[in-house]
Amino acid sequence: MRLGVMGGTFDPIHHGHLVAASEVQARFGLDEVVFVPTGQPWQKADRHVSSAEDRYLMTVIATASNPRFTVSRVDIDRPGPTFTIDTLRDIRDERPDDELFFITGADALAEILSWKDVEHLFQLAHFIGVTRPGHELSDKGLPEDRVTLQEVPAMAISSTDCRARVAGGEPVWYLVPDGVVQYINKYHLYADPQATPVPVH
Ligand code: ATP
Ligand code: MG
Protein backbone atom coordinates (compact mmCIF):
# COMPACT_ATOMS: atom_id res chain seq x y z
CA MET A 1 0.00 0.00 0.00
CA ARG A 2 1.03 3.59 -0.65
CA LEU A 3 0.26 5.38 2.61
CA GLY A 4 0.16 9.15 3.07
CA VAL A 5 0.92 10.45 6.56
CA MET A 6 -0.41 13.91 7.45
CA GLY A 7 0.85 15.08 10.83
CA GLY A 8 -0.47 18.20 12.51
CA THR A 9 -1.69 19.82 15.67
CA PHE A 10 -5.15 20.09 14.10
CA ASP A 11 -6.31 22.68 16.65
CA PRO A 12 -8.70 22.76 14.82
CA ILE A 13 -8.42 20.74 11.58
CA HIS A 14 -9.51 22.95 8.64
CA HIS A 15 -10.16 22.74 4.90
CA GLY A 16 -6.54 23.69 4.08
CA HIS A 17 -5.42 20.40 5.67
CA LEU A 18 -8.16 18.42 3.93
CA VAL A 19 -7.58 19.88 0.47
CA ALA A 20 -3.82 19.32 0.74
CA ALA A 21 -4.31 15.67 1.76
CA SER A 22 -6.91 15.06 -0.93
CA GLU A 23 -4.80 16.61 -3.66
CA VAL A 24 -1.71 14.59 -2.71
CA GLN A 25 -3.79 11.41 -2.40
CA ALA A 26 -5.00 11.83 -5.98
CA ARG A 27 -1.72 13.00 -7.55
CA PHE A 28 0.41 10.31 -5.92
CA GLY A 29 -2.14 7.51 -6.19
CA LEU A 30 -2.15 6.94 -2.42
CA ASP A 31 -4.35 4.12 -1.14
CA GLU A 32 -4.91 5.86 2.19
CA VAL A 33 -3.96 9.04 4.02
CA VAL A 34 -3.64 8.71 7.79
CA PHE A 35 -4.00 11.93 9.79
CA VAL A 36 -1.87 11.93 12.92
CA PRO A 37 -2.74 14.54 15.56
CA THR A 38 0.33 15.43 17.63
CA GLY A 39 0.80 14.92 21.32
CA GLN A 40 1.78 18.07 23.21
CA PRO A 41 3.61 19.93 20.41
CA TRP A 42 7.09 21.08 21.42
CA GLN A 43 7.04 23.93 18.86
CA LYS A 44 3.96 25.41 20.50
CA ALA A 45 4.93 25.25 24.17
CA ASP A 46 4.10 28.96 24.57
CA ARG A 47 0.40 28.69 23.97
CA HIS A 48 -2.54 26.69 25.21
CA VAL A 49 -3.22 23.70 22.95
CA SER A 50 -6.60 21.96 23.11
CA SER A 51 -6.60 18.49 24.66
CA ALA A 52 -5.38 15.65 22.51
CA GLU A 53 -8.82 14.01 22.72
CA ASP A 54 -10.59 17.12 21.40
CA ARG A 55 -8.11 17.45 18.52
CA TYR A 56 -8.35 13.72 17.79
CA LEU A 57 -12.16 13.77 17.75
CA MET A 58 -12.33 16.85 15.49
CA THR A 59 -9.95 15.07 13.11
CA VAL A 60 -12.15 11.95 13.12
CA ILE A 61 -15.26 14.05 12.44
CA ALA A 62 -13.57 15.97 9.61
CA THR A 63 -12.24 12.87 7.84
CA ALA A 64 -15.13 10.45 8.45
CA SER A 65 -16.81 10.92 5.08
CA ASN A 66 -13.71 10.16 2.98
CA PRO A 67 -13.14 6.40 2.56
CA ARG A 68 -9.40 6.97 1.97
CA PHE A 69 -8.86 9.09 5.09
CA THR A 70 -8.14 7.56 8.51
CA VAL A 71 -6.85 8.87 11.85
CA SER A 72 -4.08 7.43 14.02
CA ARG A 73 -3.58 7.78 17.78
CA VAL A 74 0.16 6.95 17.75
CA ASP A 75 1.28 10.47 18.66
CA ILE A 76 -1.40 11.27 21.21
CA ASP A 77 -0.91 7.91 22.97
CA ARG A 78 2.90 8.32 23.17
CA PRO A 79 3.92 10.27 26.28
CA GLY A 80 5.96 13.44 25.80
CA PRO A 81 6.37 15.82 22.90
CA THR A 82 5.90 14.59 19.32
CA PHE A 83 8.83 14.26 16.95
CA THR A 84 8.22 13.32 13.33
CA ILE A 85 10.86 10.60 13.51
CA ASP A 86 8.85 8.80 16.23
CA THR A 87 5.62 9.20 14.26
CA LEU A 88 7.15 7.61 11.18
CA ARG A 89 8.80 4.79 13.15
CA ASP A 90 5.53 3.90 14.87
CA ILE A 91 3.55 3.94 11.62
CA ARG A 92 6.23 1.85 9.90
CA ASP A 93 6.15 -0.68 12.78
CA GLU A 94 2.36 -0.94 12.45
CA ARG A 95 2.45 -1.14 8.64
CA PRO A 96 5.87 -2.60 7.73
CA ASP A 97 4.95 -3.33 4.10
CA ASP A 98 3.60 0.11 3.27
CA GLU A 99 5.48 2.82 1.37
CA LEU A 100 5.19 6.04 3.41
CA PHE A 101 4.64 9.56 2.01
CA PHE A 102 4.84 12.31 4.63
CA ILE A 103 2.67 15.27 3.60
CA THR A 104 3.65 18.65 4.95
CA GLY A 105 3.07 22.34 4.27
CA ALA A 106 5.85 24.65 3.10
CA ASP A 107 6.32 26.14 6.57
CA ALA A 108 6.63 22.78 8.31
CA LEU A 109 8.86 21.39 5.54
CA ALA A 110 11.39 24.20 5.99
CA GLU A 111 11.46 23.45 9.70
CA ILE A 112 11.91 19.70 9.25
CA LEU A 113 14.79 20.17 6.83
CA SER A 114 16.67 22.13 9.49
CA TRP A 115 16.72 19.14 11.87
CA LYS A 116 19.87 17.21 12.42
CA ASP A 117 18.49 13.67 12.00
CA VAL A 118 16.88 14.51 8.67
CA GLU A 119 18.70 11.64 6.92
CA HIS A 120 16.83 9.14 9.10
CA LEU A 121 13.54 10.79 8.19
CA PHE A 122 14.28 10.39 4.50
CA GLN A 123 14.97 6.68 5.00
CA LEU A 124 11.52 6.19 6.49
CA ALA A 125 9.38 8.19 4.07
CA HIS A 126 9.19 10.19 0.90
CA PHE A 127 8.39 13.83 1.77
CA ILE A 128 5.80 15.82 -0.14
CA GLY A 129 5.91 19.56 0.46
CA VAL A 130 2.68 21.34 -0.47
CA THR A 131 2.12 25.01 -1.19
CA ARG A 132 0.75 27.13 1.59
CA PRO A 133 -0.22 30.78 1.13
CA GLY A 134 2.35 33.07 2.73
CA HIS A 135 5.12 30.47 2.68
CA GLU A 136 7.41 29.95 -0.26
CA LEU A 137 7.77 26.42 -1.60
CA SER A 138 11.43 26.32 -2.51
CA ASP A 139 13.38 23.38 -3.89
CA LYS A 140 16.73 24.88 -2.97
CA GLY A 141 18.95 22.20 -1.46
CA LEU A 142 16.30 19.49 -1.33
CA PRO A 143 17.32 15.89 -2.07
CA GLU A 144 15.27 15.36 -5.23
CA ASP A 145 14.78 11.64 -4.75
CA ARG A 146 13.29 12.04 -1.25
CA VAL A 147 11.34 15.30 -1.42
CA THR A 148 8.73 16.30 -4.00
CA LEU A 149 7.04 19.67 -4.12
CA GLN A 150 3.36 19.74 -5.00
CA GLU A 151 1.15 22.70 -5.83
CA VAL A 152 -2.24 22.45 -4.15
CA PRO A 153 -5.18 24.86 -4.49
CA ALA A 154 -4.34 27.84 -2.30
CA MET A 155 -6.42 27.91 0.87
CA ALA A 156 -5.49 30.87 3.03
CA ILE A 157 -6.74 29.18 6.20
CA SER A 158 -4.80 28.54 9.40
CA SER A 159 -5.81 27.05 12.73
CA THR A 160 -4.44 30.18 14.41
CA ASP A 161 -6.89 32.30 12.42
CA CYS A 162 -9.77 29.92 13.15
CA ARG A 163 -9.08 30.09 16.91
CA ALA A 164 -8.86 33.88 16.80
CA ARG A 165 -12.15 34.03 14.92
CA VAL A 166 -13.96 31.88 17.45
CA ALA A 167 -12.49 33.90 20.34
CA GLY A 168 -13.64 37.10 18.62
CA GLY A 169 -17.15 35.81 17.91
CA GLU A 170 -16.55 35.62 14.14
CA PRO A 171 -17.76 32.64 12.06
CA VAL A 172 -15.61 29.68 11.03
CA TRP A 173 -18.32 28.15 8.84
CA TYR A 174 -16.79 26.87 5.56
CA LEU A 175 -13.25 27.29 6.89
CA VAL A 176 -13.64 24.04 8.84
CA PRO A 177 -16.10 21.17 8.18
CA ASP A 178 -19.62 21.66 9.56
CA GLY A 179 -19.20 18.94 12.19
CA VAL A 180 -16.08 20.68 13.48
CA VAL A 181 -17.96 24.01 13.80
CA GLN A 182 -20.56 22.17 15.85
CA TYR A 183 -17.95 20.39 17.98
CA ILE A 184 -16.20 23.71 18.75
CA ASN A 185 -19.52 25.27 19.80
CA LYS A 186 -20.67 22.26 21.79
CA TYR A 187 -17.49 22.12 23.90
CA HIS A 188 -16.83 25.88 23.92
CA LEU A 189 -13.35 25.49 22.44
CA TYR A 190 -11.32 28.67 21.84
CA ALA A 191 -13.96 30.86 23.47
CA ASP A 192 -11.86 31.37 26.58
CA PRO A 193 -9.46 34.31 26.07
CA GLN A 194 -6.78 32.05 27.60
CA ALA A 195 -7.10 29.89 24.52
CA THR A 196 -6.02 32.64 22.13
CA PRO A 197 -2.29 32.85 21.37
CA VAL A 198 -0.80 34.82 24.25
CA PRO A 199 2.75 34.64 25.60
CA VAL A 200 2.75 32.83 28.95
CA HIS A 201 5.90 34.35 30.45
P1 ATP B 1 -1.40 26.72 13.56
O1 ATP B 1 -1.82 28.04 12.99
O2 ATP B 1 -1.93 26.44 14.92
O3 ATP B 1 0.08 26.44 13.44
P2 ATP B 1 -1.91 25.30 11.11
O4 ATP B 1 -3.03 25.88 10.33
O5 ATP B 1 -0.51 25.66 10.69
O6 ATP B 1 -2.12 25.62 12.65
P3 ATP B 1 -1.02 22.66 11.69
O7 ATP B 1 -1.80 21.64 12.46
O8 ATP B 1 0.09 23.38 12.37
O9 ATP B 1 -2.09 23.75 11.14
O10 ATP B 1 -0.52 22.07 10.31
C1 ATP B 1 -0.37 20.71 10.00
C2 ATP B 1 0.22 20.60 8.61
O11 ATP B 1 -0.68 21.14 7.63
C3 ATP B 1 1.53 21.38 8.44
O12 ATP B 1 2.38 20.61 7.58
C4 ATP B 1 1.09 22.65 7.73
O13 ATP B 1 2.12 23.22 6.96
C5 ATP B 1 -0.03 22.13 6.85
N1 ATP B 1 -1.03 23.17 6.53
C6 ATP B 1 -1.75 23.89 7.41
N2 ATP B 1 -2.58 24.75 6.77
C7 ATP B 1 -2.37 24.57 5.44
C8 ATP B 1 -2.92 25.18 4.24
N3 ATP B 1 -3.83 26.16 4.31
N4 ATP B 1 -2.47 24.73 3.04
C9 ATP B 1 -1.53 23.77 2.98
N5 ATP B 1 -0.97 23.15 4.06
C10 ATP B 1 -1.38 23.55 5.28
MG1 MG C 1 1.15 25.40 11.88
Coordinates of C-alpha atoms and ligand atoms in Angstrom, one line a residue, residues 6-21 38 44 47 102-109 112 130-133 135 152-163, ligand 1:
M6 CA -0.4 13.9 7.4
G7 CA 0.8 15.1 10.8
G8 CA -0.5 18.2 12.5
T9 CA -1.7 19.8 15.7
F10 CA -5.2 20.1 14.1
D11 CA -6.3 22.7 16.7
P12 CA -8.7 22.8 14.8
I13 CA -8.4 20.7 11.6
H14 CA -9.5 23.0 8.6
H15 CA -10.2 22.7 4.9
G16 CA -6.5 23.7 4.1
H17 CA -5.4 20.4 5.7
L18 CA -8.2 18.4 3.9
V19 CA -7.6 19.9 0.5
A20 CA -3.8 19.3 0.7
A21 CA -4.3 15.7 1.8
T38 CA 0.3 15.4 17.6
K44 CA 4.0 25.4 20.5
R47 CA 0.4 28.7 24.0
F102 CA 4.8 12.3 4.6
I103 CA 2.7 15.3 3.6
T104 CA 3.7 18.6 5.0
G105 CA 3.1 22.3 4.3
A106 CA 5.9 24.6 3.1
D107 CA 6.3 26.1 6.6
A108 CA 6.6 22.8 8.3
L109 CA 8.9 21.4 5.5
I112 CA 11.9 19.7 9.2
V130 CA 2.7 21.3 -0.5
T131 CA 2.1 25.0 -1.2
R132 CA 0.8 27.1 1.6
P133 CA -0.2 30.8 1.1
H135 CA 5.1 30.5 2.7
V152 CA -2.2 22.4 -4.1
P153 CA -5.2 24.9 -4.5
A154 CA -4.3 27.8 -2.3
M155 CA -6.4 27.9 0.9
A156 CA -5.5 30.9 3.0
I157 CA -6.7 29.2 6.2
S158 CA -4.8 28.5 9.4
S159 CA -5.8 27.0 12.7
T160 CA -4.4 30.2 14.4
D161 CA -6.9 32.3 12.4
C162 CA -9.8 29.9 13.1
R163 CA -9.1 30.1 16.9
Ligands
ATP1 P1 -1.4 26.7 13.6 O1 -1.8 28.0 13.0 O2 -1.9 26.4 14.9 O3 0.1 26.4 13.4 P2 -1.9 25.3 11.1 O4 -3.0 25.9 10.3 O5 -0.5 25.7 10.7 O6 -2.1 25.6 12.6 P3 -1.0 22.7 11.7 O7 -1.8 21.6 12.5 O8 0.1 23.4 12.4 O9 -2.1 23.7 11.1 O10 -0.5 22.1 10.3 C1 -0.4 20.7 10.0 C2 0.2 20.6 8.6 O11 -0.7 21.1 7.6 C3 1.5 21.4 8.4 O12 2.4 20.6 7.6 C4 1.1 22.6 7.7 O13 2.1 23.2 7.0 C5 0.0 22.1 6.8 N1 -1.0 23.2 6.5 C6 -1.8 23.9 7.4 N2 -2.6 24.7 6.8 C7 -2.4 24.6 5.4 C8 -2.9 25.2 4.2 N3 -3.8 26.2 4.3 N4 -2.5 24.7 3.0 C9 -1.5 23.8 3.0 N5 -1.0 23.1 4.1 C10 -1.4 23.6 5.3

